[in-house]
XYZ file of C-alpha atoms in Angstrom:
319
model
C 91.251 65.094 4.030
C 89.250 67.662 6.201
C 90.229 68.899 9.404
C 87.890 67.881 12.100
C 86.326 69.914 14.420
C 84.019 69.125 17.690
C 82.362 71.373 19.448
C 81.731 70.613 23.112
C 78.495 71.367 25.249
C 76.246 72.246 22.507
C 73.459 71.429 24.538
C 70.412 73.370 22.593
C 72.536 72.047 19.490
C 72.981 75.599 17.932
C 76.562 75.998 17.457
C 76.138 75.638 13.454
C 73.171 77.732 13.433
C 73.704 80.661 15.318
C 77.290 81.390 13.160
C 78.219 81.110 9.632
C 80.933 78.156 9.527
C 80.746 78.524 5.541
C 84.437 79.957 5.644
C 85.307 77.132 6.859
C 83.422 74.391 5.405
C 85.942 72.635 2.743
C 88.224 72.343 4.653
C 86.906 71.352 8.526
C 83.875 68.900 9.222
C 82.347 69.972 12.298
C 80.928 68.067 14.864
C 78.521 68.954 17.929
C 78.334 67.368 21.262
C 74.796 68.025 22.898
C 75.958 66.065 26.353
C 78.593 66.654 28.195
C 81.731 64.241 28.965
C 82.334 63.585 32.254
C 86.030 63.321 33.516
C 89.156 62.952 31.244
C 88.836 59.582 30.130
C 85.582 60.059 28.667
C 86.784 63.208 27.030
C 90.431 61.911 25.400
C 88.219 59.264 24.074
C 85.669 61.277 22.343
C 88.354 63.482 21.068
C 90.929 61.473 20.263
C 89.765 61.773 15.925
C 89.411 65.743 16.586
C 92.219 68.377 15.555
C 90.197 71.334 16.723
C 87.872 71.380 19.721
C 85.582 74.388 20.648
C 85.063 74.588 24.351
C 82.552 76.957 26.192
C 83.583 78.651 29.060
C 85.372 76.974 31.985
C 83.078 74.035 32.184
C 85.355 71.271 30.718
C 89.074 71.583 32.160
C 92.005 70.676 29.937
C 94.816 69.956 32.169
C 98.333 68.713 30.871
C 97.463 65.075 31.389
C 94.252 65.232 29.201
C 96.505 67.375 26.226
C 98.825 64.735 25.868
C 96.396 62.197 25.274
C 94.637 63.785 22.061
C 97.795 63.599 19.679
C 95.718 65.247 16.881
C 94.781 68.368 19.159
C 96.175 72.195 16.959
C 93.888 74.087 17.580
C 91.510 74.805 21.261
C 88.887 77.487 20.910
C 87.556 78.804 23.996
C 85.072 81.158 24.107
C 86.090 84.293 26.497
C 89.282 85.587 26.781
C 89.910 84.383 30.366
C 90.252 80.853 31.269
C 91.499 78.800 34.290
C 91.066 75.283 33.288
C 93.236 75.451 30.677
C 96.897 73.841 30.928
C 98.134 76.697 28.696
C 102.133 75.568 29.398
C 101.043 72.016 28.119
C 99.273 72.918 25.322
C 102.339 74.935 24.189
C 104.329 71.572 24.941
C 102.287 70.025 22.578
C 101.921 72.297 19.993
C 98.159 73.247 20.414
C 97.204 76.744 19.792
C 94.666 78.190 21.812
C 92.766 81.030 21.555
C 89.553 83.016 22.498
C 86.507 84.745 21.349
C 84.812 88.461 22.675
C 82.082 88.137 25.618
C 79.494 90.342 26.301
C 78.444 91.475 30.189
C 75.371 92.150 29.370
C 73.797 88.525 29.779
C 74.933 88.180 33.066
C 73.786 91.317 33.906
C 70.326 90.540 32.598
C 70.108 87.109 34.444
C 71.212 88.626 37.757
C 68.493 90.855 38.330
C 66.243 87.891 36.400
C 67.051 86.117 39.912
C 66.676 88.792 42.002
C 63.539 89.690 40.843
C 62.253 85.894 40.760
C 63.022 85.906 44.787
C 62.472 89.446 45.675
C 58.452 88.614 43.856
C 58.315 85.315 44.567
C 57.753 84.521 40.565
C 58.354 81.066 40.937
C 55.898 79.739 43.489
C 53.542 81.800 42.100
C 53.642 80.739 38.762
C 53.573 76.996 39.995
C 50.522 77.656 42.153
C 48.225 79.570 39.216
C 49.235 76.821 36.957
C 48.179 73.996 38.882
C 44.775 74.981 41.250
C 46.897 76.084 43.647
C 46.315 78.894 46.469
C 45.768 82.529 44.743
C 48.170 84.420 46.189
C 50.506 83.221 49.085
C 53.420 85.104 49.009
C 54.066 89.062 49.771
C 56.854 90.552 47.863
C 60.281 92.150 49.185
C 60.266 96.058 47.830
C 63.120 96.914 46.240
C 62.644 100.560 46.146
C 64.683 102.117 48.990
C 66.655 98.513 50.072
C 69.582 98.573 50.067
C 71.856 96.391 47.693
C 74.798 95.073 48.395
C 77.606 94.261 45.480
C 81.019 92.482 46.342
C 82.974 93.513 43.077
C 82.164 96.372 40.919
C 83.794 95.625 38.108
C 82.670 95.595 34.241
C 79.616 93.753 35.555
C 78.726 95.188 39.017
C 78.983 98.423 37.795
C 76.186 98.021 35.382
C 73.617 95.623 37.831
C 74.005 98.786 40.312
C 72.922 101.393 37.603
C 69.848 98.862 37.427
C 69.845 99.395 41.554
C 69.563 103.097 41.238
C 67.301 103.076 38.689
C 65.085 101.021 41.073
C 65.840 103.328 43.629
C 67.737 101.070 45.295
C 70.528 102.399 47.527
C 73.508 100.566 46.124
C 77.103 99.957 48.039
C 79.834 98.006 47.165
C 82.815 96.534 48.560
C 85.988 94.359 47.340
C 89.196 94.517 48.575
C 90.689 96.949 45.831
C 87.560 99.066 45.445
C 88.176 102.774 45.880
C 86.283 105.776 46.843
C 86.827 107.217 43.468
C 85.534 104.028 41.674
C 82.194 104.085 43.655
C 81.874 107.219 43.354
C 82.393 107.459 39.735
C 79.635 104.243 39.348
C 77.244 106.326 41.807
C 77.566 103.847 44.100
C 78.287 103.991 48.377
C 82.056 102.478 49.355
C 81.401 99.684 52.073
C 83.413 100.385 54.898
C 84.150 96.987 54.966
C 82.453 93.421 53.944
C 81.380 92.438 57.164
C 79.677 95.517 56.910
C 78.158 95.361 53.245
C 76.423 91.701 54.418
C 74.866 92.988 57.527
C 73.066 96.266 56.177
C 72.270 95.024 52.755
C 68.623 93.990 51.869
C 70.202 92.055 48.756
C 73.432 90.805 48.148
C 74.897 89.839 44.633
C 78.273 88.625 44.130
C 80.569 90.255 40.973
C 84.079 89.125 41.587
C 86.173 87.112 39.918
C 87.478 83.236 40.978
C 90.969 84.458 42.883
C 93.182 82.726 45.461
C 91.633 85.511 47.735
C 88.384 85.132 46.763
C 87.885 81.549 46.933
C 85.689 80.706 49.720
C 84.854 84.649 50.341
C 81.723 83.997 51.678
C 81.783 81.331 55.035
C 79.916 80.053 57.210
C 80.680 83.387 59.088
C 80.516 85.661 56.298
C 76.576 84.234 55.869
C 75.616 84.404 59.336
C 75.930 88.437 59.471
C 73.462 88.487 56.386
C 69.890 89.741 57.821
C 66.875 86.675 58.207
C 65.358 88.590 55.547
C 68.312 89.352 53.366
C 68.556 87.329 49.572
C 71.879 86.479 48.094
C 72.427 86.097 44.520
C 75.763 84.973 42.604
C 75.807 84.628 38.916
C 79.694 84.790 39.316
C 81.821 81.684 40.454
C 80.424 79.416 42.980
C 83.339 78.843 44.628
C 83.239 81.725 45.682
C 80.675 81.035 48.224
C 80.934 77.808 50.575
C 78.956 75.721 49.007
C 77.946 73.507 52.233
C 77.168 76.836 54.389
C 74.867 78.642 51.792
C 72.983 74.906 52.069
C 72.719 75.501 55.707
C 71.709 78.520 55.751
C 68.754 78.206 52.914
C 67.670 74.810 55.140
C 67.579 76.693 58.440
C 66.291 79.670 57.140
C 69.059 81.699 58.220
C 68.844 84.157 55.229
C 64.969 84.873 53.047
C 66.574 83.118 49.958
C 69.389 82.328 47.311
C 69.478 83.238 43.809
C 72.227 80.785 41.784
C 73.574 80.312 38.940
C 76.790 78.733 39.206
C 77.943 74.882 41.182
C 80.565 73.553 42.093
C 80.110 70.389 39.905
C 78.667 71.369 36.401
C 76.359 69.701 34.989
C 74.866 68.905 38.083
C 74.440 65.467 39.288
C 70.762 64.256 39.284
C 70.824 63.357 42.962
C 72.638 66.844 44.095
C 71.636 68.571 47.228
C 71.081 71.785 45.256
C 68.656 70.723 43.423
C 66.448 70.221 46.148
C 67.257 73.054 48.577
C 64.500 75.019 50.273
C 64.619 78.959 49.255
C 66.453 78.448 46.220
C 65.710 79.574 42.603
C 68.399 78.052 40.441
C 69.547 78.122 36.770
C 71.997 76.029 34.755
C 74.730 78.719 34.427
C 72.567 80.545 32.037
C 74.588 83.716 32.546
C 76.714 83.861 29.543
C 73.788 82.024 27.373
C 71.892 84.337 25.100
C 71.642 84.785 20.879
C 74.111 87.779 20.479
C 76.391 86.155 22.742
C 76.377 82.777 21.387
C 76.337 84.658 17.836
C 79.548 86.471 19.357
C 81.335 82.941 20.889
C 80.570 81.173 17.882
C 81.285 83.619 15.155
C 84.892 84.480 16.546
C 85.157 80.760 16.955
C 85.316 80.743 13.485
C 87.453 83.508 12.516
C 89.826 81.617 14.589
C 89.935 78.464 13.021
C 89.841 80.330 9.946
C 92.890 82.764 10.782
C 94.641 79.540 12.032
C 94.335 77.611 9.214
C 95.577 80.482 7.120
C 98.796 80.608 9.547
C 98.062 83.615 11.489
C 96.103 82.821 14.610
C 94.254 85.461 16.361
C 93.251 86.273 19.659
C 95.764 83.674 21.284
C 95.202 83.296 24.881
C 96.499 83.248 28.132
């Protein structure tokens, strides 16, 4: 009898397309989910005939409670190599294996200056408006050349979003609370002298750090009020990391010029989410990581793993 396999969150069902499962094939039925399973007891009963799930990202959290009720569980796939959702002491309990797959920074990248370029140009409204009769022309675009832009984390990503800066002729800073002359330097970048700082003088703002103890709730209510009236802030990182309710506030009261997102605090979001109707917003549904090479990438290594696992010699085991 096959193994079976489901993967979660396939929602443009393209998980057996964009990889080669063939290795796999005799011995492992695969199975895609194109909607996602809301809370644990909808997810322990849609896995409870699987011995292999495939997971994307940190949407769907596997705590020790949901582990111990899928008895049939080996084998979790989770595509990155970082994950906090994942009871990794109870799946070691239980005997499940879990590993990871390579992820590329370039998507994210990509998508963050997609956003920043969509607000800074006003793409958005102005697409809606030729498309349906409406006015020609009713927006005036923010410059980018010689505005300053303002990074919190310069990391793998950050790094590369403020080569796109200067290559706009942007003047890029950056700030986080390990960041060092040298590293700034060395990226081309200015060192904030602090992040109070970094909000008030920068023209844009794009967040770049990872979901910490310290970095949870980063960005307050105060935090957003130093940002300028005419100031955007974008995060493609972790929303989290940015009160949720304040950035609301401050979009509705037109405290800042606009908001660039691509991660919630509740994913998928509900239908009836304040979000989704929020003034000065241009959202997307965590698109970051979503593009062919990565997906090829996620995929791909997905199976290698099930493949090196059924042959007794997992790879890429995570944490």
């Amino acid at each position: 009898m096959r193994l079976r396999c489901a993967v979660l969150d396939d929602f443009q069902k393209v998980a057996t397309e964009v990889a080669d499962w063939s290795a796999v094939a005799d011995e492992v039925e695969v199975v895609s989910f194109d909607r996602h399973f809301d809370g644990e007891d909808a997810l322990a009963a849609a896995l409870a005939d699987f011995d292999i799930v495939v997971t994307l990202r940190e949407r769907v959290p596997f705590p020790g409670s949901l582990i111990a009720r899928l008895p049939r569980l080996k084998l979790l796939v989770a595509s990155g190599m970082r994950n906090s959702v994942i009871d990794y002491a109870a799946a070691e309990a239980h005997g499940v294996t879990v590993c990871g797959t390579a992820s590329s920074s370039t998507p994210p990248v990509e998508l963050t200056w997609a956003l920043l370029l969509g607000l800074a140009r006003g793409i958005v409204e102005e697409n809606n408006a030729l498309r349906s009769g409406g006015p020609w022309q009713s927006t005036v675009g923010a410059d980018l050349h010689g505005r300053r832009l303002g990074l919190l984390g310069l990391g793998k990503i950050g790094s590369r979003v403020a080569q796109v800066g200067l290559a706009f002729g942007m003047r890029v800073s950056a700030w986080s609370q390990n960041l060092t002359r040298e590293r700034a330097e060395e990226v081309g970048v200015e060192l904030a002298s602090s992040k109070e700082e970094l909000l008030a003088g920068s023209d844009f703002v794009s967040v770049h750090l990872a979901l910490s103890d310290r970095t949870r709730g980063l960005l307050g209510p105060a935090e957003l009020a130093l940002l300028k009236p005419t100031a955007y802030l974008v995060n493609t990182s972790r929303a989290a990391i940015v009160d949720q309710d304040a950035l609301l506030d401050a979009l509705r009261s037109g405290r800042i010029a606009g908001a660039g997102v691509d991660v919630f605090d509740i994913e998928p979001l509900p239908d009836d989410h304040p979000v989704r109707t929020a003034p000065r917003l241009l959202a997307t549904p965590h698109l970051g990581y979503v593009s062919q090479a990565n997906y090829a990438t996620y995929y791909g290594h997905a199976v290698e793993d099930i493949r090196a696992f059924l042959d007794g010699s997992p790879v890429r085991r995570l944490p």
